[in-house]
Coordinates of C-alpha atoms in Angstrom, one line a residue:
M10 CA -0.2 0.3 0.3
N11 CA 1.4 3.4 -1.0
N12 CA 1.6 5.7 2.0
T13 CA 3.3 8.4 0.7
G14 CA 0.7 11.1 0.0
S15 CA 0.7 13.9 -2.3
R16 CA 4.2 16.1 -2.2
A17 CA 3.2 20.0 -2.8
E18 CA 5.2 22.8 -3.6
L19 CA 4.6 26.2 -2.2
A20 CA 3.7 27.8 -4.8
C21 CA 1.8 30.9 -3.3
P22 CA 0.7 32.0 0.3
S23 CA -0.8 28.5 1.9
N24 CA -2.9 27.8 5.1
I25 CA -0.6 25.1 6.8
S26 CA -1.0 22.7 9.8
L27 CA 1.9 21.6 11.6
M28 CA 1.4 18.8 14.0
C29 CA 3.9 17.4 16.4
D30 CA 4.2 15.8 19.1
D31 CA 6.0 18.8 21.4
A32 CA 5.8 22.2 19.8
T33 CA 9.9 23.1 21.0
D34 CA 11.8 19.8 19.7
E35 CA 13.4 19.4 16.5
F36 CA 10.3 17.6 14.2
V37 CA 9.3 21.8 13.9
T38 CA 12.8 23.3 13.1
D39 CA 13.3 20.7 10.4
A40 CA 9.6 20.8 9.2
L41 CA 10.1 24.7 8.9
G42 CA 13.5 23.8 7.2
Q43 CA 11.4 22.2 4.3
L44 CA 10.0 26.0 3.3
P45 CA 11.9 29.0 2.1
I46 CA 11.5 31.5 4.6
M47 CA 13.5 34.0 2.6
T48 CA 13.1 37.2 4.8
G49 CA 11.2 37.4 8.5
A50 CA 9.0 35.6 10.0
L51 CA 5.9 36.9 12.3
V52 CA 6.1 34.3 15.9
V53 CA 2.8 34.7 17.5
S54 CA 3.6 32.4 21.2
D55 CA 3.8 33.0 24.7
D56 CA 6.6 31.0 25.2
P57 CA 10.3 32.4 24.9
G58 CA 11.8 29.0 23.8
F59 CA 9.5 28.6 21.0
L60 CA 11.1 29.2 17.8
S61 CA 14.1 31.4 20.2
D62 CA 16.8 30.5 17.5
L63 CA 14.9 31.6 14.5
P64 CA 16.4 34.4 12.1
N65 CA 15.0 37.1 11.5
Q66 CA 11.7 37.3 13.4
I67 CA 9.3 39.7 15.0
R68 CA 7.0 38.4 17.9
L69 CA 3.6 38.5 19.6
D70 CA 2.1 37.4 22.3
F71 CA -1.3 36.0 23.3
T72 CA -1.7 39.0 24.8
Q73 CA -0.7 41.1 22.2
S74 CA -2.2 39.3 19.2
G75 CA -5.7 38.8 21.0
L76 CA -5.3 34.7 21.5
D77 CA -5.9 35.1 25.2
D78 CA -9.2 37.4 25.5
I79 CA -12.1 36.3 27.2
P80 CA -13.8 35.5 24.7
I81 CA -11.6 35.3 21.9
K82 CA -12.8 37.6 18.8
L83 CA -10.8 35.4 16.0
A84 CA -11.5 38.2 13.5
E85 CA -10.0 40.5 16.0
V86 CA -6.8 38.5 16.0
S87 CA -7.1 38.4 12.4
G88 CA -6.8 41.8 12.1
R89 CA -3.6 42.1 14.4
I90 CA -2.2 39.4 12.9
Q91 CA -2.3 41.4 9.4
A92 CA -1.6 44.4 11.1
A93 CA 1.7 43.1 11.8
V94 CA 2.7 41.5 8.8
A95 CA 1.9 44.8 7.2
M96 CA 4.8 46.5 9.6
P97 CA 8.6 46.6 8.6
P98 CA 10.2 44.3 8.5
T99 CA 9.5 42.5 5.6
I100 CA 7.2 39.1 6.9
S101 CA 7.4 36.0 4.7
V102 CA 5.3 33.6 6.7
V103 CA 3.5 34.0 10.3
I104 CA 3.9 30.8 12.6
V105 CA 1.3 31.0 15.1
D106 CA 2.1 28.2 18.3
M107 CA -1.5 26.9 18.7
R108 CA -1.0 26.1 22.4
W109 CA -3.1 29.3 23.0
G110 CA -6.1 26.4 22.8
A111 CA -4.8 24.9 25.9
G112 CA -5.7 27.9 27.9
T113 CA -9.2 28.6 26.5
I114 CA -12.6 27.4 27.8
S115 CA -13.9 26.2 24.3
A116 CA -10.7 25.6 22.2
T117 CA -13.0 23.0 20.2
A118 CA -15.0 25.7 18.6
N119 CA -12.3 28.0 18.3
F120 CA -10.1 25.5 16.2
E121 CA -13.4 25.1 14.2
R122 CA -13.2 28.4 12.8
W123 CA -9.6 28.9 12.9
G124 CA -8.8 27.4 9.5
G125 CA -11.0 29.5 7.7
F126 CA -9.4 32.9 9.2
C127 CA -5.8 31.3 8.1
D128 CA -7.3 31.3 4.5
K129 CA -8.2 35.3 5.2
I130 CA -5.1 36.0 6.2
A131 CA -2.9 34.0 3.9
E132 CA -5.1 35.5 1.3
N133 CA -5.0 39.0 2.3
T134 CA -1.2 39.6 3.3
Q135 CA -0.1 36.9 0.5
V136 CA 1.9 36.0 3.1
S137 CA 1.8 31.6 4.2
I138 CA 0.9 31.3 8.0
I139 CA 1.4 28.0 9.6
S140 CA -0.3 26.5 12.5
V141 CA 1.9 24.4 15.1
Y142 CA -0.6 22.1 17.0
S143 CA 0.9 20.0 19.9
R144 CA -0.8 16.7 19.5
S145 CA -0.4 15.4 23.5
L146 CA -2.5 18.7 24.4
M147 CA -5.4 18.0 21.7
I148 CA -8.4 16.0 22.4
E149 CA -10.5 14.1 19.6
D150 CA -12.7 17.0 18.3
Q151 CA -9.8 19.7 18.2
M152 CA -8.0 17.2 16.1
L153 CA -10.3 16.5 13.7
A154 CA -11.1 20.5 13.4
A155 CA -6.9 20.7 12.7
V156 CA -7.2 18.4 10.2
R157 CA -10.1 20.0 8.4
G158 CA -8.8 23.8 8.5
H159 CA -5.7 24.2 6.7
S160 CA -5.0 23.3 3.0
H161 CA -1.6 21.7 3.6
F162 CA 0.6 19.6 6.2
L163 CA 3.9 20.3 6.8
A164 CA 6.7 18.0 8.0
P165 CA 9.9 17.3 8.0
S166 CA 9.5 15.2 4.6
G167 CA 8.3 18.1 3.1
L168 CA 4.8 19.7 2.8
Y169 CA 1.8 18.0 1.7
D170 CA -2.0 18.5 0.0
N171 CA -4.7 18.0 2.5
P172 CA -7.0 16.3 0.1
F173 CA -9.7 17.0 2.8
W174 CA -9.9 20.7 2.9
L175 CA -11.8 23.2 0.6
P176 CA -11.0 26.5 -0.9
P177 CA -12.3 29.6 0.5
A178 CA -14.7 29.4 -2.6
Y179 CA -16.5 26.1 -1.8
Q180 CA -16.7 27.1 2.2
T181 CA -19.5 29.4 1.4
G182 CA -22.4 28.9 -1.1
A183 CA -21.5 25.7 -2.1
T184 CA -24.0 22.4 -1.7
I185 CA -22.6 19.4 0.2
S186 CA -22.8 17.7 -3.5
Q187 CA -20.8 20.5 -4.8
Q188 CA -18.2 20.2 -1.9
I189 CA -18.3 16.5 -2.1
G190 CA -17.7 16.5 -5.8
F191 CA -14.6 19.0 -5.6
V192 CA -13.5 16.7 -3.4
L193 CA -14.0 13.3 -4.7
G194 CA -12.4 14.9 -8.1
R195 CA -9.5 16.4 -6.5
L196 CA -8.5 12.7 -5.1
V197 CA -10.1 10.7 -8.3
P198 CA -9.9 12.9 -11.5
D199 CA -12.2 10.4 -13.2
Y200 CA -14.9 12.0 -10.8
E201 CA -14.4 15.4 -11.5
D202 CA -16.5 15.9 -14.3
K203 CA -19.3 13.3 -13.5
L204 CA -20.1 15.0 -9.8
A205 CA -19.4 18.7 -11.0
Q206 CA -22.6 19.5 -11.3
D207 CA -25.0 20.0 -8.1
E208 CA -28.6 17.4 -8.8
G209 CA -30.8 19.8 -7.2
E210 CA -33.3 20.7 -4.5
A211 CA -32.9 17.0 -3.4
S212 CA -29.5 16.2 -3.1
G213 CA -29.2 15.4 0.8
A214 CA -32.9 15.6 1.8
N215 CA -33.3 14.1 5.5
P216 CA -36.0 12.8 7.1
Q217 CA -34.6 14.2 10.4
W218 CA -35.5 11.1 12.2
I219 CA -31.9 11.4 13.3
T220 CA -29.4 14.4 13.4
V221 CA -26.3 13.9 11.4
P222 CA -23.5 16.4 10.7
R223 CA -23.3 17.3 7.0
R224 CA -20.1 19.6 6.9
L225 CA -16.9 18.8 4.8
R226 CA -15.7 22.4 5.3
P227 CA -14.1 24.2 8.0
R228 CA -15.7 27.2 10.2
V229 CA -15.3 30.3 8.5
G230 CA -15.8 33.8 10.5
K231 CA -19.9 34.4 9.7
D232 CA -21.2 30.8 10.4
E233 CA -23.1 30.9 13.8
I234 CA -21.9 28.2 16.5
W235 CA -23.4 28.5 20.0
K236 CA -20.7 27.9 22.7
I237 CA -23.4 26.2 25.7
R238 CA -22.4 26.4 29.5
C239 CA -24.1 23.7 31.2
F240 CA -21.6 24.1 34.6
G241 CA -22.3 26.8 36.6
R242 CA -25.0 29.3 35.4
L243 CA -26.6 28.0 32.4
R244 CA -25.9 29.8 29.7
I245 CA -25.1 30.5 25.4
Y246 CA -22.4 32.2 23.8
L247 CA -22.6 33.5 20.2
S248 CA -20.0 33.9 17.7
D249 CA -19.4 37.4 18.5
G250 CA -19.0 36.9 22.1
S251 CA -22.5 37.9 23.2
Q252 CA -24.7 35.9 25.5
I253 CA -28.8 35.0 24.6
K254 CA -30.8 36.7 27.2
W255 CA -33.1 34.7 28.9
D256 CA -35.4 37.7 30.2
I257 CA -37.1 38.8 27.0
P258 CA -40.8 40.3 26.8
G259 CA -43.7 38.3 27.0
S260 CA -41.1 34.9 28.8
A261 CA -40.9 33.5 31.9
P262 CA -37.1 33.2 32.4
T263 CA -36.7 30.3 34.3
K264 CA -39.2 28.5 32.6
T265 CA -37.9 29.3 29.5
K266 CA -34.1 28.1 30.6
T267 CA -35.6 24.8 32.3
L268 CA -37.4 23.7 29.1
F269 CA -33.8 24.8 27.0
A270 CA -31.7 22.2 29.6
Y271 CA -34.2 20.1 29.5
L272 CA -34.1 19.5 25.5
L273 CA -30.6 19.9 25.2
Q274 CA -30.2 16.9 28.0
R275 CA -32.4 14.8 25.9
G276 CA -30.3 15.1 22.3
E277 CA -31.9 13.6 19.2
K278 CA -35.1 11.3 20.6
G279 CA -36.3 15.0 22.1
A280 CA -39.8 15.1 24.4
P281 CA -43.2 14.4 24.3
T282 CA -45.6 17.6 24.7
D283 CA -47.1 15.7 28.1
L284 CA -44.0 15.4 29.7
L285 CA -42.5 18.6 29.3
A286 CA -45.7 20.5 30.0
E287 CA -45.5 18.1 33.9
L288 CA -42.1 19.2 33.8
L289 CA -42.9 22.9 34.1
W290 CA -46.7 22.9 35.6
S291 CA -47.1 20.0 37.5
D292 CA -48.9 21.8 40.3
E293 CA -51.4 22.5 37.6
P294 CA -54.5 20.0 37.2
D295 CA -55.9 21.6 34.1
E296 CA -54.4 19.8 31.0
N297 CA -55.7 21.9 28.6
K298 CA -54.2 24.9 30.3
K299 CA -50.6 23.1 30.6
R300 CA -51.0 22.6 26.8
K301 CA -51.4 26.4 26.3
R302 CA -49.0 27.6 28.7
L303 CA -46.5 24.5 27.3
H304 CA -46.9 26.3 23.4
H305 CA -46.3 29.8 24.8
A306 CA -43.1 28.6 26.3
I307 CA -42.1 26.9 23.1
T308 CA -42.2 30.1 21.2
M309 CA -40.5 32.1 23.8
L310 CA -38.0 29.9 23.8
R311 CA -38.0 30.2 19.8
K312 CA -37.9 33.8 19.9
T313 CA -34.8 33.8 22.9
L314 CA -32.7 31.4 20.4
G315 CA -33.7 33.6 17.2
G316 CA -35.3 31.2 15.4
A317 CA -38.2 28.7 15.2
D318 CA -35.8 26.7 13.4
Y319 CA -33.5 26.0 16.8
V320 CA -37.0 23.9 18.6
R321 CA -38.4 21.6 16.0
R322 CA -41.6 19.7 16.2
N323 CA -42.4 16.2 14.9
G324 CA -46.1 15.3 15.7
S325 CA -45.8 15.4 19.2
Y326 CA -42.4 16.0 20.2
Y327 CA -40.3 18.8 20.5
T328 CA -36.7 18.4 20.0
L329 CA -33.8 20.8 20.2
V330 CA -32.0 21.4 17.1
P331 CA -28.8 23.4 17.9
P332 CA -26.6 25.5 14.8
E333 CA -23.9 22.8 13.5
G334 CA -20.7 22.7 15.1
T335 CA -22.1 24.3 18.6
W336 CA -19.8 23.0 21.1
I337 CA -21.2 21.9 25.1
D338 CA -18.5 22.3 28.0
I339 CA -19.7 19.0 29.3
A340 CA -18.3 16.9 26.3
T341 CA -15.2 18.7 26.5
F342 CA -14.7 18.4 29.8
E343 CA -15.1 14.7 30.0
Q344 CA -12.2 14.9 27.1
L345 CA -9.9 16.3 28.8
C346 CA -10.0 14.3 31.8
N347 CA -9.8 11.3 29.8
R348 CA -7.2 12.2 27.5
A349 CA -4.8 13.5 30.9
K350 CA -5.2 9.9 32.2
V351 CA -3.7 9.1 29.2
L352 CA -0.6 11.6 29.3
A353 CA 0.1 10.6 33.2
K354 CA 0.1 7.0 32.5
A355 CA 2.4 7.7 29.6
E356 CA 4.5 9.9 32.1
K357 CA 4.3 13.1 30.4
F358 CA 3.0 14.8 33.4
E359 CA 3.6 18.6 32.4
D360 CA 1.0 17.6 29.6
A361 CA -1.5 15.6 31.6
V362 CA -1.2 18.8 34.3
T363 CA -1.9 21.0 31.5
L364 CA -5.2 19.5 30.7
L365 CA -6.3 18.8 34.2
D366 CA -5.6 22.7 34.4
A367 CA -8.0 23.4 31.2
S368 CA -10.3 20.6 33.0
E369 CA -10.6 22.8 36.3
R370 CA -10.9 25.9 34.8
L371 CA -14.0 24.3 32.7
Y372 CA -15.6 23.5 35.7
S373 CA -17.3 26.4 36.8
G374 CA -19.7 25.0 38.7
E375 CA -22.1 22.5 39.2
L376 CA -24.1 21.2 36.2
F377 CA -27.3 23.8 35.6
E378 CA -26.5 25.1 38.9
D379 CA -29.4 28.1 38.4
L380 CA -31.8 25.6 37.4
P381 CA -34.8 25.4 40.5
A382 CA -34.9 22.0 42.5
A383 CA -38.6 21.9 42.1
Y384 CA -38.3 21.1 38.0
F385 CA -35.9 18.1 38.4
E386 CA -36.7 16.7 42.4
N387 CA -40.3 15.9 41.7
D388 CA -42.5 12.1 41.0
M389 CA -41.5 12.4 37.3
E390 CA -37.7 12.0 36.9
N391 CA -34.7 13.4 38.7
W392 CA -32.9 14.2 35.2
V393 CA -29.9 16.7 37.0
V394 CA -29.0 15.6 40.5
P395 CA -27.4 12.0 39.0
K396 CA -25.6 13.9 36.1
R397 CA -24.5 16.7 38.2
E398 CA -23.0 14.2 41.0
W399 CA -21.0 12.1 38.4
F400 CA -19.7 15.7 36.8
R401 CA -18.7 16.7 40.2
D402 CA -17.3 13.2 41.6
M403 CA -15.1 13.9 38.2
A404 CA -14.2 17.4 39.4
L405 CA -12.7 16.7 42.6
K406 CA -10.8 13.3 40.7
V407 CA -9.4 16.5 38.7
L408 CA -7.9 18.1 41.5
R409 CA -6.9 14.7 43.0
D410 CA -5.0 13.7 40.3
K411 CA -3.4 16.9 39.3
A412 CA -2.3 17.2 43.4
A413 CA -0.9 13.9 42.9
I414 CA 1.0 14.7 39.9
L415 CA 2.7 17.7 41.3
R416 CA 3.6 15.8 45.1
Q417 CA 5.7 13.3 42.8
G418 CA 7.3 16.5 41.5
G419 CA 7.8 18.0 44.5
Q420 CA 5.6 20.7 44.0
F421 CA 4.7 20.5 47.4
R422 CA 2.6 23.9 48.0
D423 CA 0.9 23.9 44.6
A424 CA -0.2 20.2 45.3
L425 CA -1.6 21.0 48.4
A426 CA -3.4 24.1 47.3
S427 CA -5.4 21.0 44.8
C428 CA -6.5 19.4 47.3
Q429 CA -7.8 22.1 49.2
K430 CA -9.7 23.3 46.5
A431 CA -11.8 19.7 46.2
L432 CA -12.4 19.7 50.2
R433 CA -13.7 23.5 49.5
M434 CA -16.2 21.9 47.2
D435 CA -17.0 18.8 49.2
A436 CA -15.6 19.0 53.1
V437 CA -15.6 14.8 53.3
C438 CA -14.2 13.9 50.0
E439 CA -11.9 11.0 51.1
I440 CA -9.6 11.3 48.0
A441 CA -8.8 14.8 48.2
H442 CA -8.7 14.0 52.5
A443 CA -5.9 10.9 51.5
E444 CA -4.2 13.1 48.8
A445 CA -3.7 15.6 51.4
M446 CA -2.0 13.3 54.5
R447 CA 0.9 11.4 51.2
I448 CA 1.8 15.5 50.6
F449 CA 2.1 16.0 54.7
H450 CA 4.2 12.3 54.4
A451 CA 6.2 13.0 51.6
Q452 CA 6.9 16.8 53.6
K453 CA 7.8 13.9 56.9
R454 CA 5.2 16.2 58.6
A455 CA 3.5 13.4 61.5
D456 CA 1.5 16.0 62.7
A457 CA 0.2 17.3 59.9
I458 CA -1.2 14.2 58.3
A459 CA -3.1 13.3 62.2
R460 CA -4.4 16.8 61.8
Q461 CA -5.4 16.0 58.4
Y462 CA -7.3 13.1 59.7
R463 CA -9.2 15.1 62.6
Q464 CA -10.7 17.4 60.2
F465 CA -12.1 14.8 58.3
L466 CA -13.6 13.2 61.0
S467 CA -15.0 17.1 62.2
A468 CA -16.2 17.4 58.6
M469 CA -18.3 13.9 59.0
D470 CA -19.7 14.8 62.6
A471 CA -20.9 18.1 61.4
M472 CA -23.0 16.3 58.2
E473 CA -23.8 13.6 60.8
L474 CA -22.1 10.9 58.9
E475 CA -20.3 8.0 59.2
P476 CA -17.2 6.8 57.2
E477 CA -18.4 4.0 55.1
T478 CA -14.8 2.3 55.2
D479 CA -11.6 2.7 57.4
M480 CA -9.9 3.8 54.6
L481 CA -8.3 6.8 55.7
E482 CA -8.0 5.4 59.2
R483 CA -5.7 2.8 58.1
L484 CA -3.6 5.4 55.7
R485 CA -3.2 7.5 58.7
F486 CA -1.4 4.7 60.7
E487 CA 0.5 3.5 57.7
L488 CA 2.4 6.9 56.9
V489 CA 2.6 8.0 60.4
N490 CA 4.1 4.6 61.2
S491 CA 6.8 5.1 58.2
L492 CA 7.8 8.3 59.4
S493 CA 8.0 7.2 63.1

C-alpha cells in the first residue's frame, strides 16, 4: 500500500498545519527547514523558547494578538496579525503556536473556525501562515478541526496537500454535493466531471429521524455556532462573544431556561408535549391550560434562541436543534479528563497537568446550577442530580490527580492547594483528604497527617455522617508509622 501522500510545492501563500508531539522539539524546526523562509517571520507565542533560534523574527505574545481574550474574537486576532505583517521589516511567514487553545475554555469551537481565518490571512497578506499544533494537548474534536481547517500539512519530509480541505470558494455558498464533488474530483480525476454538477433541491434530503453532521468544510468567520456552558449558570454564547438573553418580554426566563436544558439533555430523541407540560406545571390540574402554557413557552424559547428552526416539532415531540458545530462544555470536560489520564500513564506529567488545569477551569460550578430544584426533584424523573453528582466526582478527581502529579514532582505547595480546593467543594471528599495526607508524608510532617485526619472526622460529624470504610484511618496509621 502506498502511504507517501501527495507532495506539494509552496507556489503561493498557503494555510499550513504542522502537527507535532512537542511544539519545542526538533520536529518543528526540521519541518520549517523545508520551506523557503527568505526574509522574516512573525512568531505568535507566549513561550520564549518556541522557535527562539529562528532568524529574522518578530514576535507577538497571546495578549498582543488577542488569543488570550475572553471571549476570543478571531476576527480581531486576524486583524492584529495582518497589521503586524504590514509593518516593517518584511515578513514572509506567520507561525502561530496553537497551544493558546489549551488556555481557552472552548478551544474546539475556536479551532473549528481558525482554519477559515487562516485562509483569509494568507489571501489578504500574501504571506503563508503555519499553525503549529501540539498533539499531546489536543482532544479528538480538536484534532478533527485541525485536520479539516488547513490546505497543507508540513513535516520534516516536506509539504503535503490536504485532500480534505476546501478552498474558500467552496466554503460558502456551495452545496454538500458540490463540496463532495470537489474533494472526490481532486482525489480521483475520473470523478471530476461526473460530480461537478449539483443534482438539485433533493440533494441530501434528510427526513430528520436523526440529526447528523453534514459538513465537509471548516468553519468560517460568519458561521453562527453556539457555545453552551452547562457548568454553573446555564448560558449560551454566540460567535461574536455575546450571550443569548433569557429575559425577553413576554417570557418566564426560568421556565424558558429549564425547557432549553431539558431538551438539550434529551438530545435527538426529544421529548413529548405531555412530559414537558408536566415538567414545568406539575401543580396545574387542567391539562388544556398546561398545553397552552407549553405552546407559549415553546414560542418564547424560539424567540430567545433567535429562530423557530432551533426547536423542531415532530408530531407530539419537540426536539432542540442547535446550529451545526455547536460546542458544549460537558463533552469537552470529559474528553480532557480522559486525555489527561492517558498522558499521566505515559508519564507525560507536564502535559497531563496542562489538561487537568483546562478541565479545572472548565468546571465553573455544578451542572445547571441556576435551575430550581422543583423542576427536577419531583415524582416525574430526576434528570439533573445524578448527572450533577457524576460531573462533580470527576471534578474532584481532576483536583486529586493534579495534586498527585505535583506531589510526585516535589511541588508540595501547589499540590496542597489543589487538595484544599477539592475540600472546599466537598469537605468530606476522602480522596482529597488522602492525597493531602500523602503530601504531608512526603514533607515528613506526621503532625499534619494526624491533623488532616481529624479534619475529616470533624467534617463528617458536622454533616452527621459516618465513614463508609476505614480507608483513611488505615492510611493515617501507615503513613505516620513509616515516619517514626
